Amino acid sequence: MARILIVGGGCRGRRLAAGAIAQGHAVRITTRTGEGRTAIEAAGAECWIGDPDRLATMRGALDGVAILCWLLGSAQGSEQRLAALHSTRLEFFMTQAIDTTVRGVVYESSGTRARTGEVLALGITRRNAIPAVVLDAPLEDAER
């Protein structure tokens, strides 16, 4: 059993969580506001209120986590915000995660600006000998 952190608690994140929970894993999902708590807990996951735009709110979410899933390919916002989510925010959070129990990374490389983040995530994980998987299915392909 592994503890999995899913950053991005939308429909795709909750769907991934349901599958992981069914396999016996413990899942923690982040949401920016308490509005997402009910749906996250209904999926059987632990809810963590944290905003990837405010990384200090996310640090504690890494406690005891073995697999980090950065599922923000469908994130919305300004070009500047999206660029930061897949560059500076991602880099800083992953750098913090390296010094924790995280031993695997899943990065969603679909949507705006995600290819930049893919290169960054794979570079950090390679340098630190941490396995990584890139999800590159189109956002419309929820099954894949």
Coordinates of N, CA and C in Angstrom, one line a residue:
M1 N 0.8 -1.2 0.0 CA 0.0 0.0 0.0 C 0.9 1.3 0.0
A2 N 0.5 2.2 -0.8 CA 1.2 3.5 -0.8 C 0.3 4.6 -0.5
R3 N 0.8 5.7 0.0 CA 0.0 6.9 0.1 C 0.3 7.8 -1.1
I4 N -0.8 8.2 -1.8 CA -0.7 8.9 -3.1 C -1.2 10.3 -2.8
L5 N -0.5 11.3 -3.3 CA -1.0 12.7 -3.3 C -1.3 13.1 -4.7
I6 N -2.6 13.6 -4.8 CA -3.0 14.1 -6.1 C -3.2 15.6 -6.0
V7 N -2.4 16.3 -6.7 CA -2.5 17.7 -6.8 C -3.4 18.0 -8.0
G8 N -4.6 18.5 -7.8 CA -5.6 18.7 -8.8 C -6.8 17.7 -8.6
G9 N -7.7 18.2 -7.8 CA -8.8 17.3 -7.3 C -10.0 17.4 -8.1
G10 N -9.9 17.7 -9.4 CA -11.1 17.7 -10.3 C -11.6 16.3 -10.6
C11 N -12.4 16.1 -11.6 CA -13.0 14.9 -12.0 C -11.9 13.8 -12.3
R12 N -10.9 14.2 -13.0 CA -9.8 13.2 -13.4 C -9.0 12.8 -12.2
G13 N -8.7 13.7 -11.3 CA -8.0 13.3 -10.0 C -8.9 12.4 -9.2
R14 N -10.1 12.7 -9.1 CA -11.0 11.8 -8.2 C -11.2 10.5 -8.9
R15 N -11.2 10.4 -10.2 CA -11.3 9.1 -10.9 C -10.1 8.3 -10.6
L16 N -8.9 8.9 -10.7 CA -7.6 8.2 -10.5 C -7.6 7.7 -9.0
A17 N -8.1 8.6 -8.1 CA -8.1 8.2 -6.7 C -9.0 7.0 -6.4
A18 N -10.2 7.0 -7.1 CA -11.1 5.9 -6.9 C -10.4 4.5 -7.3
G19 N -9.7 4.5 -8.4 CA -9.0 3.3 -8.8 C -7.9 2.9 -7.9
A20 N -7.2 3.9 -7.4 CA -6.1 3.6 -6.4 C -6.6 3.1 -5.1
I21 N -7.7 3.7 -4.6 CA -8.3 3.3 -3.4 C -8.8 1.9 -3.5
A22 N -9.4 1.6 -4.6 CA -9.9 0.2 -4.9 C -8.8 -0.8 -4.8
Q23 N -7.6 -0.4 -5.1 CA -6.4 -1.3 -5.0 C -5.8 -1.3 -3.7
G24 N -6.4 -0.6 -2.7 CA -5.9 -0.6 -1.4 C -4.9 0.5 -1.0
H25 N -4.7 1.5 -1.9 CA -3.9 2.7 -1.6 C -4.6 3.7 -0.8
A26 N -3.8 4.5 0.0 CA -4.4 5.7 0.7 C -4.2 6.9 -0.2
V27 N -5.2 7.7 -0.4 CA -5.1 8.8 -1.3 C -5.4 10.1 -0.6
R28 N -4.6 11.1 -0.9 CA -4.9 12.5 -0.4 C -5.0 13.4 -1.7
I29 N -6.0 14.2 -1.7 CA -6.2 15.0 -2.9 C -6.3 16.5 -2.4
T30 N -5.6 17.3 -3.2 CA -5.6 18.8 -2.8 C -6.8 19.5 -3.5
T31 N -7.3 20.5 -2.9 CA -8.3 21.4 -3.5 C -8.0 22.8 -3.0
R32 N -8.2 23.8 -3.8 CA -7.9 25.1 -3.4 C -8.8 25.7 -2.3
T33 N -10.0 25.2 -2.3 CA -11.0 25.7 -1.4 C -11.8 24.5 -0.8
G34 N -12.5 24.8 0.3 CA -13.3 23.8 1.0 C -14.4 23.3 0.1
E35 N -14.8 24.0 -1.0 CA -15.9 23.6 -1.8 C -15.7 22.2 -2.4
G36 N -14.5 21.8 -2.6 CA -14.2 20.5 -3.2 C -14.2 19.3 -2.3
R37 N -14.3 19.6 -1.0 CA -14.1 18.6 0.1 C -15.1 17.5 -0.1
T38 N -16.4 17.8 -0.2 CA -17.5 16.7 -0.3 C -17.2 15.7 -1.4
A39 N -16.9 16.2 -2.6 CA -16.6 15.3 -3.7 C -15.4 14.5 -3.5
I40 N -14.4 15.0 -2.9 CA -13.1 14.3 -2.7 C -13.4 13.2 -1.6
E41 N -14.0 13.6 -0.5 CA -14.3 12.6 0.5 C -15.3 11.5 0.0
A42 N -16.2 11.9 -0.8 CA -17.1 10.9 -1.4 C -16.4 9.9 -2.2
A43 N -15.2 10.2 -2.8 CA -14.4 9.3 -3.6 C -13.6 8.4 -2.7
G44 N -13.6 8.7 -1.4 CA -12.9 7.9 -0.4 C -11.5 8.4 -0.1
A45 N -11.2 9.6 -0.6 CA -9.8 10.2 -0.4 C -9.9 11.2 0.8
E46 N -8.7 11.4 1.3 CA -8.5 12.5 2.3 C -8.4 13.8 1.6
C47 N -9.0 14.8 2.1 CA -9.0 16.1 1.4 C -7.9 17.0 2.1
W48 N -7.1 17.7 1.3 CA -6.1 18.7 1.8 C -6.4 20.0 1.1
I49 N -6.7 21.0 1.9 CA -6.9 22.3 1.4 C -5.5 23.0 1.1
G50 N -5.2 23.2 -0.1 CA -3.9 23.7 -0.5 C -4.0 24.3 -1.9
D51 N -3.3 25.3 -2.2 CA -3.3 26.0 -3.5 C -1.9 25.9 -4.1
P52 N -1.7 25.3 -5.3 CA -0.4 25.3 -5.9 C 0.1 26.7 -6.3
D53 N -0.8 27.7 -6.2 CA -0.3 29.0 -6.4 C 0.3 29.6 -5.1
R54 N 0.0 28.9 -4.0 CA 0.6 29.3 -2.7 C 1.2 28.1 -2.1
L55 N 2.4 27.8 -2.5 CA 3.0 26.5 -2.2 C 3.2 26.3 -0.7
A56 N 3.2 27.3 0.2 CA 3.3 27.1 1.6 C 2.1 26.3 2.1
T57 N 1.0 26.4 1.4 CA -0.2 25.7 1.8 C -0.2 24.2 1.4
M58 N 0.8 23.9 0.6 CA 0.9 22.5 0.1 C 2.0 21.6 0.8
R59 N 2.9 22.2 1.5 CA 4.0 21.5 2.0 C 3.6 20.3 2.9
G60 N 2.7 20.5 3.8 CA 2.2 19.4 4.7 C 1.6 18.3 4.0
A61 N 1.0 18.6 2.8 CA 0.4 17.5 2.0 C 1.3 16.4 1.6
L62 N 2.6 16.7 1.6 CA 3.6 15.7 1.2 C 3.9 14.7 2.3
D63 N 3.5 14.9 3.6 CA 3.8 14.0 4.7 C 3.4 12.6 4.4
G64 N 4.3 11.7 4.4 CA 4.1 10.3 4.3 C 3.7 9.8 2.9
V65 N 3.9 10.7 1.9 CA 3.5 10.4 0.5 C 4.6 9.6 -0.2
A66 N 4.2 8.6 -0.9 CA 5.1 7.8 -1.8 C 5.1 8.2 -3.2
I67 N 3.9 8.6 -3.7 CA 3.7 8.9 -5.1 C 3.0 10.3 -5.2
L68 N 3.6 11.2 -6.0 CA 3.1 12.5 -6.2 C 2.5 12.6 -7.6
C69 N 1.3 13.0 -7.7 CA 0.6 13.1 -9.0 C 0.3 14.6 -9.2
W70 N 0.9 15.2 -10.2 CA 0.7 16.7 -10.5 C -0.3 16.7 -11.7
L71 N -1.6 16.7 -11.4 CA -2.6 16.6 -12.5 C -3.3 18.0 -12.7
L72 N -2.5 18.9 -13.3 CA -3.0 20.2 -13.5 C -3.0 20.6 -15.0
G73 N -3.1 19.5 -15.9 CA -3.2 19.7 -17.3 C -4.4 20.5 -17.7
S74 N -5.5 20.4 -17.0 CA -6.7 21.1 -17.3 C -7.0 22.3 -16.5
A75 N -5.9 22.8 -15.7 CA -6.1 24.0 -14.9 C -6.4 25.1 -15.8
Q76 N -7.2 26.1 -15.2 CA -7.6 27.3 -16.0 C -7.1 28.5 -15.3
G77 N -7.0 29.6 -16.0 CA -6.5 30.8 -15.5 C -5.8 31.6 -16.5
S78 N -5.1 32.6 -16.1 CA -4.4 33.5 -17.0 C -3.2 32.8 -17.5
E79 N -2.7 33.2 -18.6 CA -1.5 32.6 -19.2 C -0.3 32.6 -18.2
Q80 N -0.2 33.7 -17.5 CA 0.9 33.8 -16.5 C 0.7 32.8 -15.4
R81 N -0.5 32.6 -14.9 CA -0.7 31.6 -13.9 C -0.4 30.2 -14.4
L82 N -0.9 29.9 -15.6 CA -0.7 28.5 -16.1 C 0.8 28.3 -16.4
A83 N 1.5 29.3 -16.9 CA 2.9 29.1 -17.1 C 3.6 28.8 -15.8
A84 N 3.2 29.5 -14.7 CA 3.9 29.3 -13.4 C 3.5 27.9 -12.9
L85 N 2.3 27.4 -13.0 CA 1.9 26.1 -12.5 C 2.8 25.0 -13.2
H86 N 3.2 25.2 -14.4 CA 3.9 24.2 -15.1 C 5.4 24.5 -15.2
S87 N 5.9 25.5 -14.4 CA 7.3 25.8 -14.5 C 7.8 26.1 -13.0
T88 N 7.7 27.3 -12.6 CA 8.3 27.7 -11.3 C 7.6 27.0 -10.1
R89 N 6.3 26.9 -10.1 CA 5.5 26.3 -9.0 C 5.9 24.8 -9.0
L90 N 5.8 24.2 -10.2 CA 6.1 22.7 -10.3 C 7.5 22.5 -9.8
E91 N 8.5 23.2 -10.3 CA 9.9 23.0 -10.0 C 10.1 23.1 -8.5
F92 N 9.6 24.2 -7.9 CA 9.8 24.4 -6.4 C 9.1 23.2 -5.6
F93 N 7.9 22.8 -6.0 CA 7.2 21.8 -5.2 C 7.9 20.5 -5.4
M94 N 8.4 20.2 -6.6 CA 9.1 18.9 -6.8 C 10.4 18.9 -6.1
T95 N 11.1 20.0 -6.0 CA 12.4 20.1 -5.3 C 12.1 19.9 -3.8
Q96 N 11.0 20.3 -3.3 CA 10.7 20.0 -1.9 C 10.3 18.6 -1.7
A97 N 9.6 18.0 -2.7 CA 9.2 16.6 -2.6 C 10.4 15.6 -2.6
I98 N 11.5 16.0 -3.3 CA 12.7 15.2 -3.3 C 13.2 14.8 -1.9
D99 N 13.1 15.8 -1.0 CA 13.6 15.6 0.3 C 12.5 15.0 1.3
T100 N 11.6 14.3 0.7 CA 10.5 13.7 1.5 C 10.5 12.2 1.2
T101 N 9.4 11.6 1.5 CA 9.2 10.1 1.2 C 8.7 9.8 -0.2
V102 N 8.6 10.9 -1.0 CA 8.1 10.7 -2.4 C 9.1 9.9 -3.2
R103 N 8.7 8.8 -3.8 CA 9.5 7.9 -4.6 C 9.0 7.6 -5.9
G104 N 8.0 8.4 -6.4 CA 7.5 8.2 -7.7 C 6.7 9.5 -8.1
V105 N 6.6 9.8 -9.3 CA 5.9 11.0 -9.8 C 5.1 10.7 -11.0
V106 N 3.9 11.2 -11.0 CA 3.0 11.2 -12.2 C 2.7 12.6 -12.6
Y107 N 3.0 12.9 -13.8 CA 2.8 14.3 -14.3 C 1.8 14.3 -15.5
E108 N 0.8 15.1 -15.4 CA -0.2 15.2 -16.5 C 0.3 16.2 -17.5
S109 N 0.6 15.8 -18.7 CA 1.1 16.6 -19.7 C 0.1 16.9 -20.8
S110 N -1.1 17.2 -20.5 CA -2.1 17.6 -21.4 C -2.6 19.0 -21.1
G111 N -2.9 19.7 -22.1 CA -3.4 21.1 -21.9 C -2.4 22.1 -22.1
T112 N -2.8 23.3 -21.8 CA -1.9 24.5 -22.0 C -0.7 24.5 -21.1
R113 N 0.5 24.7 -21.7 CA 1.8 24.9 -21.0 C 2.3 23.6 -20.4
A114 N 1.6 22.5 -20.6 CA 2.1 21.3 -19.9 C 3.4 20.7 -20.4
R115 N 3.7 20.9 -21.7 CA 4.9 20.3 -22.2 C 6.1 20.8 -21.6
T116 N 6.1 22.1 -21.2 CA 7.2 22.7 -20.5 C 7.4 22.0 -19.2
G117 N 6.3 21.7 -18.5 CA 6.4 21.0 -17.2 C 6.8 19.6 -17.3
E118 N 6.5 19.0 -18.4 CA 6.9 17.6 -18.7 C 8.4 17.5 -18.7
V119 N 9.1 18.4 -19.4 CA 10.5 18.4 -19.5 C 11.1 18.7 -18.1
L120 N 10.5 19.6 -17.4 CA 11.0 20.0 -16.1 C 10.9 18.8 -15.1
A121 N 9.7 18.2 -15.1 CA 9.4 17.1 -14.2 C 10.3 15.9 -14.5
L122 N 10.5 15.5 -15.7 CA 11.4 14.4 -16.1 C 12.8 14.7 -15.8
G123 N 13.2 15.9 -15.9 CA 14.6 16.3 -15.6 C 14.9 16.2 -14.1
I124 N 14.0 16.7 -13.3 CA 14.2 16.6 -11.8 C 14.1 15.2 -11.3
T125 N 13.2 14.4 -11.9 CA 13.1 13.0 -11.4 C 14.3 12.2 -11.9
R126 N 14.8 12.4 -13.1 CA 16.0 11.7 -13.5 C 17.2 12.0 -12.7
R127 N 17.4 13.3 -12.4 CA 18.6 13.7 -11.6 C 18.6 13.1 -10.2
N128 N 17.4 12.8 -9.7 CA 17.2 12.3 -8.4 C 16.9 10.8 -8.3
A129 N 16.9 10.1 -9.5 CA 16.7 8.7 -9.6 C 15.3 8.3 -9.0
I130 N 14.3 9.1 -9.4 CA 12.9 8.8 -9.0 C 12.1 8.5 -10.2
P131 N 11.5 7.4 -10.2 CA 10.7 7.0 -11.4 C 9.6 8.0 -11.7
A132 N 9.3 8.3 -12.9 CA 8.2 9.2 -13.3 C 7.5 8.6 -14.5
V133 N 6.2 9.0 -14.5 CA 5.3 8.6 -15.6 C 4.6 9.9 -16.1
V134 N 4.5 10.0 -17.4 CA 3.8 11.2 -18.0 C 2.5 10.7 -18.6
L135 N 1.4 11.3 -18.1 CA 0.1 11.1 -18.7 C -0.1 12.1 -19.8
D136 N -0.2 11.6 -21.0 CA -0.3 12.6 -22.2 C -1.6 12.4 -23.0
A137 N -2.6 11.7 -22.4 CA -3.8 11.5 -23.1 C -4.5 12.9 -23.2
P138 N -5.2 13.0 -24.3 CA -6.0 14.3 -24.5 C -7.0 14.4 -23.3
L139 N -7.3 15.6 -22.9 CA -8.1 15.9 -21.7 C -9.5 15.3 -22.0
E140 N -9.9 15.2 -23.2 CA -11.3 14.6 -23.5 C -11.3 13.1 -23.3
D141 N -10.2 12.5 -23.3 CA -10.1 11.0 -23.2 C -9.9 10.6 -21.7
A142 N -11.0 10.7 -20.9 CA -11.0 10.4 -19.5 C -10.6 9.0 -19.2
E143 N -11.1 8.0 -20.0 CA -10.8 6.6 -19.8 C -9.3 6.4 -19.8
R144 N -8.6 6.9 -20.8 CA -7.2 6.7 -20.9 C -6.4 7.3 -19.8

